[in-house]
CSV table of C-alpha atoms and ligand atoms in Angstrom, one decimal:
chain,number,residue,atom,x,y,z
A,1,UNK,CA,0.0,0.0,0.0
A,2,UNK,CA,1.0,3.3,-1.1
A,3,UNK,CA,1.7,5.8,1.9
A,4,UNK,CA,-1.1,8.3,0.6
A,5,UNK,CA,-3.5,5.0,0.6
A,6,UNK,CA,-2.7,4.3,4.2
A,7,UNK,CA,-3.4,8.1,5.1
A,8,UNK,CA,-6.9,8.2,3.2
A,9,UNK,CA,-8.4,5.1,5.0
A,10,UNK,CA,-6.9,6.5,8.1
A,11,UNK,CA,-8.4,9.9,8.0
A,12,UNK,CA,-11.6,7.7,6.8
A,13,UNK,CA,-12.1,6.6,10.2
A,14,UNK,CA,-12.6,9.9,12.0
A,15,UNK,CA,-10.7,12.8,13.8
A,16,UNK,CA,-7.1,12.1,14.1
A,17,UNK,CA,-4.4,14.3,15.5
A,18,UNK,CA,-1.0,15.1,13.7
A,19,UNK,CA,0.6,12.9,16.1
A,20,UNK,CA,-1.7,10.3,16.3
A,21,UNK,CA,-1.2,10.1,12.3
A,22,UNK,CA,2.2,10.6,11.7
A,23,UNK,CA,3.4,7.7,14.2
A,24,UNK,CA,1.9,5.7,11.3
A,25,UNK,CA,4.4,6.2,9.7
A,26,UNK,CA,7.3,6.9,11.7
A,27,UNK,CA,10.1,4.4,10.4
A,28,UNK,CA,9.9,6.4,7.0
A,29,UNK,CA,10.9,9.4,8.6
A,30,UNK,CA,14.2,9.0,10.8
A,31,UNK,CA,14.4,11.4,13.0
A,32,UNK,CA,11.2,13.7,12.4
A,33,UNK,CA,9.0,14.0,15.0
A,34,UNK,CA,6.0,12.5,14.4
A,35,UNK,CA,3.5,15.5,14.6
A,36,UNK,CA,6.0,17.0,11.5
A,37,UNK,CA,5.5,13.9,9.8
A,38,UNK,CA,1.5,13.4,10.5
A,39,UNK,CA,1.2,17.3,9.6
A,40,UNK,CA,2.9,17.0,6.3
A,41,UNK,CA,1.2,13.5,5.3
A,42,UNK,CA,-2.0,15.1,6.1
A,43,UNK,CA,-1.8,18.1,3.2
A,44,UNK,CA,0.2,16.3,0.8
A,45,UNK,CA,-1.1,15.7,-2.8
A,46,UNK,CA,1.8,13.8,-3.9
A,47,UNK,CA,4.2,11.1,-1.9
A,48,UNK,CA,7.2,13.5,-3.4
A,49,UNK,CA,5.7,16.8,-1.1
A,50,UNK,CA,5.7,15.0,2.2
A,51,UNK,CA,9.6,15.5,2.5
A,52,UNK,CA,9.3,18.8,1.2
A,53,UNK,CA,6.5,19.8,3.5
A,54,UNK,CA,8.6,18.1,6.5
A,55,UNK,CA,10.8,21.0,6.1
A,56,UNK,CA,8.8,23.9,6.6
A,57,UNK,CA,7.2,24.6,9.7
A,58,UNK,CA,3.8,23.3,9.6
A,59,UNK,CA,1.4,24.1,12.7
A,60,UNK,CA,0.3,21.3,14.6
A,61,UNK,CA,-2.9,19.9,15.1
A,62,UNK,CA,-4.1,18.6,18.4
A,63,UNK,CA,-7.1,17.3,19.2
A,64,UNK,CA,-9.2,16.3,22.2
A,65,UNK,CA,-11.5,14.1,19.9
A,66,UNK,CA,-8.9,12.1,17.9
A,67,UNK,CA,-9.9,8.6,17.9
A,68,UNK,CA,-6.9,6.8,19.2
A,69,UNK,CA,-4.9,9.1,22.1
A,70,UNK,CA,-8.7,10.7,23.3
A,71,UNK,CA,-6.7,14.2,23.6
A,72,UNK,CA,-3.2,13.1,25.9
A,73,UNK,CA,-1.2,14.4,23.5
A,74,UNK,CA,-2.9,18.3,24.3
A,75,UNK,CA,-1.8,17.2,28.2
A,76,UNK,CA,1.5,16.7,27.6
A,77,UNK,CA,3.1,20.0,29.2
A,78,UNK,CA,0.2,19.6,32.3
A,79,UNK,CA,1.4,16.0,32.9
A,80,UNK,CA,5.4,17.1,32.9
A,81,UNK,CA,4.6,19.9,35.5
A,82,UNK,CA,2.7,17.3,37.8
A,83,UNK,CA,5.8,14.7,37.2
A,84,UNK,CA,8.3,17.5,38.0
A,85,UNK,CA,6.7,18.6,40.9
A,86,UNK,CA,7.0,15.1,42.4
A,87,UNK,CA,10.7,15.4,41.7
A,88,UNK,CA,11.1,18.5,43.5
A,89,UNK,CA,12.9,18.3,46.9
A,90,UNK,CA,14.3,15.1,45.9
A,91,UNK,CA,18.2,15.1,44.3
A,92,UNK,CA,18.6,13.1,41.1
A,93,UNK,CA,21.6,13.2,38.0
A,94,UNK,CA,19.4,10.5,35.8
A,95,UNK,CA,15.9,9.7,35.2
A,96,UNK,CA,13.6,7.3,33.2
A,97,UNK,CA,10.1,8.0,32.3
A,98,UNK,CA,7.3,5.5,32.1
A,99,UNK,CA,3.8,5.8,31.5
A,100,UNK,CA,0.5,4.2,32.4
A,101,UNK,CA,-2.5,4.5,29.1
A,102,UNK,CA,-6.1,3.9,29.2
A,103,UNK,CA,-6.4,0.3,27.9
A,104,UNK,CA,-9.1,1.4,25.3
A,105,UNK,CA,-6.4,3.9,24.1
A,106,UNK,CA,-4.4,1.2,23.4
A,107,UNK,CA,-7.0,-0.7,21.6
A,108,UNK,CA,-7.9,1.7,18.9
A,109,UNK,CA,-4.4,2.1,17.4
A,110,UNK,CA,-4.2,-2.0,17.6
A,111,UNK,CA,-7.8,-2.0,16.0
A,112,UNK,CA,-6.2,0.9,13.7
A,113,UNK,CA,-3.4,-1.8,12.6
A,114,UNK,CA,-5.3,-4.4,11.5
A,115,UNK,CA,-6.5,-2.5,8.5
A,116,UNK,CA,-3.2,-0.5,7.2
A,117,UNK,CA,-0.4,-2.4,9.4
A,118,UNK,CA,1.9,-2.0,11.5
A,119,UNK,CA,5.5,-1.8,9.3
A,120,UNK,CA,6.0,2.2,9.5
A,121,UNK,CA,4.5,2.3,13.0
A,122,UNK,CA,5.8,3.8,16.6
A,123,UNK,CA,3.8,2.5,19.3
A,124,UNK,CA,1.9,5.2,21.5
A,125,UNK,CA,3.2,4.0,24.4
A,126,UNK,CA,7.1,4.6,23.2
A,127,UNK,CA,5.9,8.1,21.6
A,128,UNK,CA,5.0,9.4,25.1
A,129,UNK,CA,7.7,8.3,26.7
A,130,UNK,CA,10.4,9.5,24.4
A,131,UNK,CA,8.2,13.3,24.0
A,132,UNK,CA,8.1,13.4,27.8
A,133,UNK,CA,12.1,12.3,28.5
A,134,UNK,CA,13.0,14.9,26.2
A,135,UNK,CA,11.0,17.6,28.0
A,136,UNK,CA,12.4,16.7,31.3
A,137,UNK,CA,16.0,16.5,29.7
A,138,UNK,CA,15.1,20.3,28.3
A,139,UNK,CA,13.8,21.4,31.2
A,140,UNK,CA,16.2,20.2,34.1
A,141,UNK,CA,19.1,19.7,31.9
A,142,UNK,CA,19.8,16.1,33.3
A,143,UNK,CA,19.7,13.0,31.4
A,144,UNK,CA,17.8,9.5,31.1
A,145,UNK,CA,19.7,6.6,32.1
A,146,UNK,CA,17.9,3.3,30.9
A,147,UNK,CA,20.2,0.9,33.3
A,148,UNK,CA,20.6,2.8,36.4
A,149,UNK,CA,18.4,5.8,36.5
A,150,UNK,CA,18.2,7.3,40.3
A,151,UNK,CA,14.8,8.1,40.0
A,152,UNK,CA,11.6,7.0,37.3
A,153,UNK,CA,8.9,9.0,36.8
A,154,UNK,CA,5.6,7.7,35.7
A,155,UNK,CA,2.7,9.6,33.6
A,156,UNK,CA,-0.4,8.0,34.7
A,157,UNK,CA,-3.0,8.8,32.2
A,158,UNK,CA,-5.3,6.5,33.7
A,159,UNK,CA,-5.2,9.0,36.8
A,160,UNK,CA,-3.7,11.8,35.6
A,161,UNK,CA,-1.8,12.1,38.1
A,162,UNK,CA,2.1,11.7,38.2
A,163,UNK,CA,4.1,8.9,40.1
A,164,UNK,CA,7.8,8.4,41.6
A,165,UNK,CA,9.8,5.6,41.9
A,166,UNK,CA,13.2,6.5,43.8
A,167,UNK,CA,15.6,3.9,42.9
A,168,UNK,CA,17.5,2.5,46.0
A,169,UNK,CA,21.0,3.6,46.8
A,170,UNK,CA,23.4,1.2,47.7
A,171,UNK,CA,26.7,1.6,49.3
A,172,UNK,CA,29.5,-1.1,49.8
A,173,UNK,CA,32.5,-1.7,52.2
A,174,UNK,CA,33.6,-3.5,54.7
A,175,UNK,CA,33.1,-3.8,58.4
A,176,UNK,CA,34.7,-5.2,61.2
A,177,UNK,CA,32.8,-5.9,64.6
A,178,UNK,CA,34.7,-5.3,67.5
A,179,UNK,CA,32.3,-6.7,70.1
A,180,UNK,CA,30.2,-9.8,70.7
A,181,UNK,CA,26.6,-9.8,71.4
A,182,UNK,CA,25.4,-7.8,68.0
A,183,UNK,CA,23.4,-9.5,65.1
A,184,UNK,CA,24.7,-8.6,61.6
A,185,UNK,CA,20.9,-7.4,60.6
A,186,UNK,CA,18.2,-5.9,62.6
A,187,UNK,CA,16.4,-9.4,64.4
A,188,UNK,CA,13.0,-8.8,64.4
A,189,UNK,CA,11.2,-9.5,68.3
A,190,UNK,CA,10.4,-13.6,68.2
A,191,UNK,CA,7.6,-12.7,70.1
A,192,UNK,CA,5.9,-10.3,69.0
A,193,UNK,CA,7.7,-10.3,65.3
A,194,UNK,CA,8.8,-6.8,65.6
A,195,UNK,CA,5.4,-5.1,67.2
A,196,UNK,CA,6.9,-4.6,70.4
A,197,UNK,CA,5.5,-6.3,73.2
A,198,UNK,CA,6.5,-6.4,76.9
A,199,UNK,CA,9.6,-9.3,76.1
A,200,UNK,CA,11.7,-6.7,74.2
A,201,UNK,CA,11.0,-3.7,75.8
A,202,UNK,CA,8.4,-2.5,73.3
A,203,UNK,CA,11.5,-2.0,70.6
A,204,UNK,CA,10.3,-5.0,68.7
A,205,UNK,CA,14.0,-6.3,68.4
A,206,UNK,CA,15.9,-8.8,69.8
A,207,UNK,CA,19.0,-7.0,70.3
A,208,UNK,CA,19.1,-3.5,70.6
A,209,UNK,CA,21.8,-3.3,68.2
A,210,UNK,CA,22.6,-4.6,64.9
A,211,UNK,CA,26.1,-3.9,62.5
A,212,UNK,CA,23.2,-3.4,60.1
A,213,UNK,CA,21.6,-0.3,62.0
A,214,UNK,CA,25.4,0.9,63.6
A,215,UNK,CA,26.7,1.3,60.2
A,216,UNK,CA,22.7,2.4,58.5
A,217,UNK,CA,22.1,5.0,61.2
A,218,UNK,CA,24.7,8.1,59.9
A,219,UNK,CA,23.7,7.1,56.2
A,220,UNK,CA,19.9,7.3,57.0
A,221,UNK,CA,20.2,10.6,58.5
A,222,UNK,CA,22.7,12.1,55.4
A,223,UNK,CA,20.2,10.7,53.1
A,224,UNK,CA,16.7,10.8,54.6
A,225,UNK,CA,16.7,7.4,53.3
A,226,UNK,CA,13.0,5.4,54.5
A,227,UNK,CA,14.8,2.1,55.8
A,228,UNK,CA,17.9,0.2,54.8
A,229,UNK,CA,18.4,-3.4,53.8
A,230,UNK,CA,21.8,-5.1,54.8
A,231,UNK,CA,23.8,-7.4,52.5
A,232,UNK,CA,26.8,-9.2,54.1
A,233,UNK,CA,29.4,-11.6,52.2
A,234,UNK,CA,28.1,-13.9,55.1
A,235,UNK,CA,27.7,-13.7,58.2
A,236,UNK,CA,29.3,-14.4,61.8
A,237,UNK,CA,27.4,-15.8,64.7
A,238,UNK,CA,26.3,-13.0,67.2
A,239,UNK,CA,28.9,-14.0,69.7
A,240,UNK,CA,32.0,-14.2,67.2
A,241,UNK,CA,33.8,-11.1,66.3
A,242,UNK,CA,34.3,-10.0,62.9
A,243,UNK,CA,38.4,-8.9,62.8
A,244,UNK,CA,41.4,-9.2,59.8
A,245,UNK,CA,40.1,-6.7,57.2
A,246,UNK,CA,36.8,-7.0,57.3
A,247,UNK,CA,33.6,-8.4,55.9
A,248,UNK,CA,31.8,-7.0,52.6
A,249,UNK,CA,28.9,-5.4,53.0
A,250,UNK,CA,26.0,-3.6,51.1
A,251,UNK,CA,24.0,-1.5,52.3
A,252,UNK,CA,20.8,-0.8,50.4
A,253,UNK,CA,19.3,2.8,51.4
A,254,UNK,CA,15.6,2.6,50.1
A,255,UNK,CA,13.7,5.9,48.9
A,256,UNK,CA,17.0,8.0,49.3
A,257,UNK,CA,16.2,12.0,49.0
A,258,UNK,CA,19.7,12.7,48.6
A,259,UNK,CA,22.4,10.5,47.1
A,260,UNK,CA,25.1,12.2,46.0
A,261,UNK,CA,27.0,12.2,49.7
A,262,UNK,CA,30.6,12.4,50.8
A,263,UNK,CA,31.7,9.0,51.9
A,264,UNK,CA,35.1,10.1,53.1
A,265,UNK,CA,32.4,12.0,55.3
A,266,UNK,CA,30.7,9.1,55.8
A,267,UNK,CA,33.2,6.9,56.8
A,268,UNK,CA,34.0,9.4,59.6
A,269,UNK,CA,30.9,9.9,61.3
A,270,UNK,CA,29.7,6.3,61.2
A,271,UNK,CA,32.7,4.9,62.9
A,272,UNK,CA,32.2,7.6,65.1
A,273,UNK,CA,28.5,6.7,65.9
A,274,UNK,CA,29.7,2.7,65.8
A,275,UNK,CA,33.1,3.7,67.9
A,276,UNK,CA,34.0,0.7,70.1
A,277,UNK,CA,31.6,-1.8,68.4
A,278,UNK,CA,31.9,-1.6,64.6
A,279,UNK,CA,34.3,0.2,62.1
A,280,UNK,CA,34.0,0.4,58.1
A,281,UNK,CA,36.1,1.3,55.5
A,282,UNK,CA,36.6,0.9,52.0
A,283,UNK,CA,33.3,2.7,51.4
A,284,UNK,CA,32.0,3.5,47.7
A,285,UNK,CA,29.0,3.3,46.1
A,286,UNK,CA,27.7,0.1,44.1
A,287,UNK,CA,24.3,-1.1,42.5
A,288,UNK,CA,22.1,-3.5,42.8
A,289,UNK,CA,24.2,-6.0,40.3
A,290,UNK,CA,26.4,-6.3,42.7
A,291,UNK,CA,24.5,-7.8,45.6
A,292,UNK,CA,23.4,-9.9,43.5
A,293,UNK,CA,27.9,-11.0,42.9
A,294,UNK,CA,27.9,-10.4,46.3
A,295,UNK,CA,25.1,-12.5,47.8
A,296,UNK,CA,26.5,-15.6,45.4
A,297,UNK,CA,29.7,-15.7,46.3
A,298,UNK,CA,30.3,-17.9,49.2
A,299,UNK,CA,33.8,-18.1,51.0
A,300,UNK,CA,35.3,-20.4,53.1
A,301,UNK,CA,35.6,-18.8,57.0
A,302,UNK,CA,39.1,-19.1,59.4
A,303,UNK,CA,37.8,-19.0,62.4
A,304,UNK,CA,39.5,-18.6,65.9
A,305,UNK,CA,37.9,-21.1,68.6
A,306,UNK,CA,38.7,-21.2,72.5
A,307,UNK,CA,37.8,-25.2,73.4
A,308,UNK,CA,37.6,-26.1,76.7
A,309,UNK,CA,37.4,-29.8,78.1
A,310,UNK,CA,35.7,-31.6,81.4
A,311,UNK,CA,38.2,-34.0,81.6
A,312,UNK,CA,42.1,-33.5,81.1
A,313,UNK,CA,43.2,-33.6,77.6
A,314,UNK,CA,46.8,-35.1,76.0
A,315,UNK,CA,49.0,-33.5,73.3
A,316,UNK,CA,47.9,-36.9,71.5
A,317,UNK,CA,44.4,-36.3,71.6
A,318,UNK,CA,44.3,-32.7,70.3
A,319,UNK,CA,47.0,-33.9,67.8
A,320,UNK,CA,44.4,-36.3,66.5
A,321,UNK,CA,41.7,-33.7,65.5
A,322,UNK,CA,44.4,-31.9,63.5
A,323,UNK,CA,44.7,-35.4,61.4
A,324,UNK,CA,40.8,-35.8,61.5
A,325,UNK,CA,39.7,-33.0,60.2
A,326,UNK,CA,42.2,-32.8,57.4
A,327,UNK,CA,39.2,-32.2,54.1
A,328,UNK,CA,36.7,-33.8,56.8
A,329,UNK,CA,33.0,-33.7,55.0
A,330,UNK,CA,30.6,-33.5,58.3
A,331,UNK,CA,26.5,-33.6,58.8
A,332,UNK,CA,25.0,-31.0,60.8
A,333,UNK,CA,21.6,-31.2,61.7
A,334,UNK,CA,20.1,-28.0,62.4
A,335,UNK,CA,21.4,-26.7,65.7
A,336,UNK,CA,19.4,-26.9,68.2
A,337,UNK,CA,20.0,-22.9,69.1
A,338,UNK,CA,18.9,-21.8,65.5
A,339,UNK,CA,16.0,-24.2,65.2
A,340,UNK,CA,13.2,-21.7,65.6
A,341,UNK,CA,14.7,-19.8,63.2
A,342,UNK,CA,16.3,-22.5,60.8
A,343,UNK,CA,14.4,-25.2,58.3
A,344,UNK,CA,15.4,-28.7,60.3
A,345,UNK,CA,17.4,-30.1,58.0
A,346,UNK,CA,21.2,-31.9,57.8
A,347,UNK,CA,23.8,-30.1,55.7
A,348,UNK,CA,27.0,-31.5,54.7
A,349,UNK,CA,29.9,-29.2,54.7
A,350,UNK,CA,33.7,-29.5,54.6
A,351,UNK,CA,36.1,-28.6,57.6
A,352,UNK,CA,39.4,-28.0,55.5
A,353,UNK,CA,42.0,-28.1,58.1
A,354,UNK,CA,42.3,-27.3,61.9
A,355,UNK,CA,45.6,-26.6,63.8
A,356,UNK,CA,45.6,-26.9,67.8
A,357,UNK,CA,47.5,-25.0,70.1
A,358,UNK,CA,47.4,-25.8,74.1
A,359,UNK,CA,46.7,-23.3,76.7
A,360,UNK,CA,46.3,-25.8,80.0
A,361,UNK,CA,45.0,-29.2,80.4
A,362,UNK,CA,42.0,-28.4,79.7
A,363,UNK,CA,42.2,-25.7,77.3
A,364,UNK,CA,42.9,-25.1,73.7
A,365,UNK,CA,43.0,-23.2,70.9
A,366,UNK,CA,42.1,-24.0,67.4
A,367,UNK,CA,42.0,-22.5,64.0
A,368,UNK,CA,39.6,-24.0,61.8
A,369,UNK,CA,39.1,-22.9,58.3
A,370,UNK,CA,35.6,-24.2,57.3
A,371,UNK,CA,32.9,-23.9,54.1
A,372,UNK,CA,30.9,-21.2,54.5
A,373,UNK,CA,27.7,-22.1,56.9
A,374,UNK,CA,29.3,-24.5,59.0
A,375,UNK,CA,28.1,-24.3,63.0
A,376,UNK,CA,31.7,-24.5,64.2
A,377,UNK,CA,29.9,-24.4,68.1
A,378,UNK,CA,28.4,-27.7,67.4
A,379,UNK,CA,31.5,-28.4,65.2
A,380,UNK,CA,33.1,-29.2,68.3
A,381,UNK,CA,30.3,-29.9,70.7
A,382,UNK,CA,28.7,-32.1,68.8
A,383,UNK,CA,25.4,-30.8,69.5
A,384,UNK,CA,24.3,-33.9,71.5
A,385,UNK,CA,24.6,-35.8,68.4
A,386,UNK,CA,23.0,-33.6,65.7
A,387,UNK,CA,26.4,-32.9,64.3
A,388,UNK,CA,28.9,-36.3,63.1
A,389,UNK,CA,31.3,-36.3,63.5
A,390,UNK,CA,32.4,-33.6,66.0
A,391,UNK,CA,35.6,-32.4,67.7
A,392,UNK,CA,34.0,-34.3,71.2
A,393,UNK,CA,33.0,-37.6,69.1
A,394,UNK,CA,36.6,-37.7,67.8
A,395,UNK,CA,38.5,-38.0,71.1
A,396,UNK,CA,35.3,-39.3,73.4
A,397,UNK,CA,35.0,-36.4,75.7
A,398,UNK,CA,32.7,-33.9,76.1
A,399,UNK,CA,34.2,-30.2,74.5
A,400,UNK,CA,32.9,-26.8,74.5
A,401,UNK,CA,33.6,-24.0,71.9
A,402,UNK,CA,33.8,-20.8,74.8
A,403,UNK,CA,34.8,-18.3,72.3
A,404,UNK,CA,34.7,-17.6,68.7
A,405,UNK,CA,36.2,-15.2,65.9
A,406,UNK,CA,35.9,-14.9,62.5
A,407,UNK,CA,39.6,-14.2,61.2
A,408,UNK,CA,39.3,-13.9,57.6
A,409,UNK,CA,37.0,-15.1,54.8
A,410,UNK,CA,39.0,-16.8,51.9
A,411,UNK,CA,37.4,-16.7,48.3
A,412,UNK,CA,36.8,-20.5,47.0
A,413,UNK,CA,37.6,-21.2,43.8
A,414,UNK,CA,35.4,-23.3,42.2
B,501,ZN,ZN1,-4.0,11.6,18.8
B,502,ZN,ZN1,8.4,-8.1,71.2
């Protein structure tokens, strides 16, 4: 079909506006807006004019009663004011627009299609988008950022009323915890699931403190972020310190209304507010790909155990979990400590090595460097069974893990 055919059966069906007609044909075009294109297509007597008429500067015809966009395209400007103002007070480089049509809208041009076809076409939907990104680039002078916009703003048409999303910010580092007794993330009340109820106090927590919340507090207030959202490269038990470099962390900052911070700044005043209990470095700022690296990566643990015995221990005997627990596959059963929290299940998980050192006759120290999960209290305790076999099970006699400390987390290669 001859582009002037198309545009008679078009113009056939009933008021159309120059927008509305030239997206018809839009992939003949490049580069010309479509309400040039639907202007110039409308007036032409010959295929050969259109390009000619594309270059002067026809006026534009809107219209509230054109029979596919129902009049959105004369509400343009009103719709960009409404989306700007829900941008205002908020700070943002990049942006993304998206937009929410009247299904029936929708229909007609699809309706529309199945008499002339769609090869020339631009969907309405990607029109209104690209019109309104353009506007907000003009306007605000920032850009639109299809992978990692900070903010995307939505023209709801259905509504007519404008929508935000803020994109999350997310920070990484590392973090070292300097004392025993803090969860990594916030622990929601067991009770009364984070309510608050007369067991915690009314704070709906378990522990007052988290490294989650010491390190989110500072970052929070800088960014009058909603909430944040913790990502660790693991985690340590609540009574094991965190020391060596560090651990990685994420920190995901939702609904930020400033971004752009100082993190040298940062760094300062949240091991100030953590002082004594947990200290970052390394800070910068990361995305949302990355927790995703971060959250699959799984490292093996050193840890630092204090063991101490009932009964007197030999040289022998501590020598012989050394040679035990040389690549020593184990099944732990859920402990018995983490089973309200914990699906009941045995895991199998490799001890790699573990090197003894004795303080008394009853006392030792071990390194243990073990795949990332392993319960290395019931490692050694044996958990009244529920782990197999365990530091106690190896030498018959009843052993107790009375410290612990994370020293370093090496990377496995797979
Ligand atoms: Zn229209
Ligand atoms: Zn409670």
């Amino acid at each position: 079909m001859k582009v002037l055919e198309i545009r008679d059966i078009i113009l056939s069906k009933g008021e159309i506006c120059d927008h509305c007609l030239g997206r018809q044909f839009t992939q003949l075009y490049q580069g010309v807006e479509n309400s040039k294109i639907g202007a110039a297509i409308r007036i032409a007597k010959t295929e050969e004019d259109i390009a000619k008429l594309i270059s002067k500067d026809l006026k534009v015809k809107l219209s509230k009663n054109c029979f596919i966009c129902k009049g959105i395209f004369t509400e343009m400007e009103d719709m960009l004011e409404k989306m700007l103002e829900k941008a205002s007070g908020l700070e943002w480089k990049s942006f993304l627009v998206g937009n929410k049509l009247p299904p029936e809208l929708i229909e007609s041009e699809e309706i529309l299609w199945t008499d002339i076809g769609m090869q020339y076409c631009e969907p309405i939907k990607r029109e209104i988008n690209r019109l309104l990104g353009k506007r907000i680039s003009e306007k605000t002078g920032k850009l639109a950022d299809f992978e990692n916009p900070d903010i995307i703003l939505i023209a709801n048409f259905k509504t007519k009323r404008a929508e935000i999303n803020i994109r999350p910010l997310f920070i990484k580092g590392k973090y070292r915890k300097l004392v025993r007794g803090i969860p990594q993330t916030k622990w929601p009340c067991r009770y009364c699931k984070g309510i608050g109820c007369e067991k915690c106090n009314y704070t709906g927590k378990m522990y007052k403190e988290s490294v989650e919340e010491l390190i989110a507090h500072e970052i929070l207030k800088a960014t009058g972020g909603k909430e944040s959202k913790f990502h660790g490269k693991g985690r340590e038990d609540i009574d094991a310190l965190m020391l060596g470099s560090g651990r990685d962390f994420i920190i995901e900052i939702i609904e930020p209304k400033k971004r752009y911070i100082n993190l040298d700044e940062m760094l300062r005043k949240i091991n100030d507010y953590a002082k004594g209990k947990v200290e970052v470095s390394d800070l910068s700022f990361s995305n949302k790909k990355e927790v995703i690296e971060l959250k699959a990566a799984t490292a093996d643990k050193v840890y630092e155990a204090f063991v101490s015995s009932e009964e007197s221990l030999s040289d022998e005997e501590v020598h012989k979990l050394e040679l035990f627990f040389k690549n020593r596959k184990i099944k732990q059963r859920t402990p018995k400590r983490v089973a309200h929290r914990r699906a009941d299940k045995i895991r199998e998980k490799e001890i790699r090595y573990v090197k003894c050192q004795m303080i008394n006759e009853k006392q030792f120290k071990a390194e243990i460097r073990a795949e990332s999960g392993t319960y290395i209290k019931e490692l050694i305790s044996g958990d009244e069974g529920r782990t197999e076999p365990s530091f106690s099970s190896t030498i018959n006699k009843k052993l107790s893990c009375e410290k612990l400390n994370v020293l370093e987390l090496v990377d496995v290669e797979d």
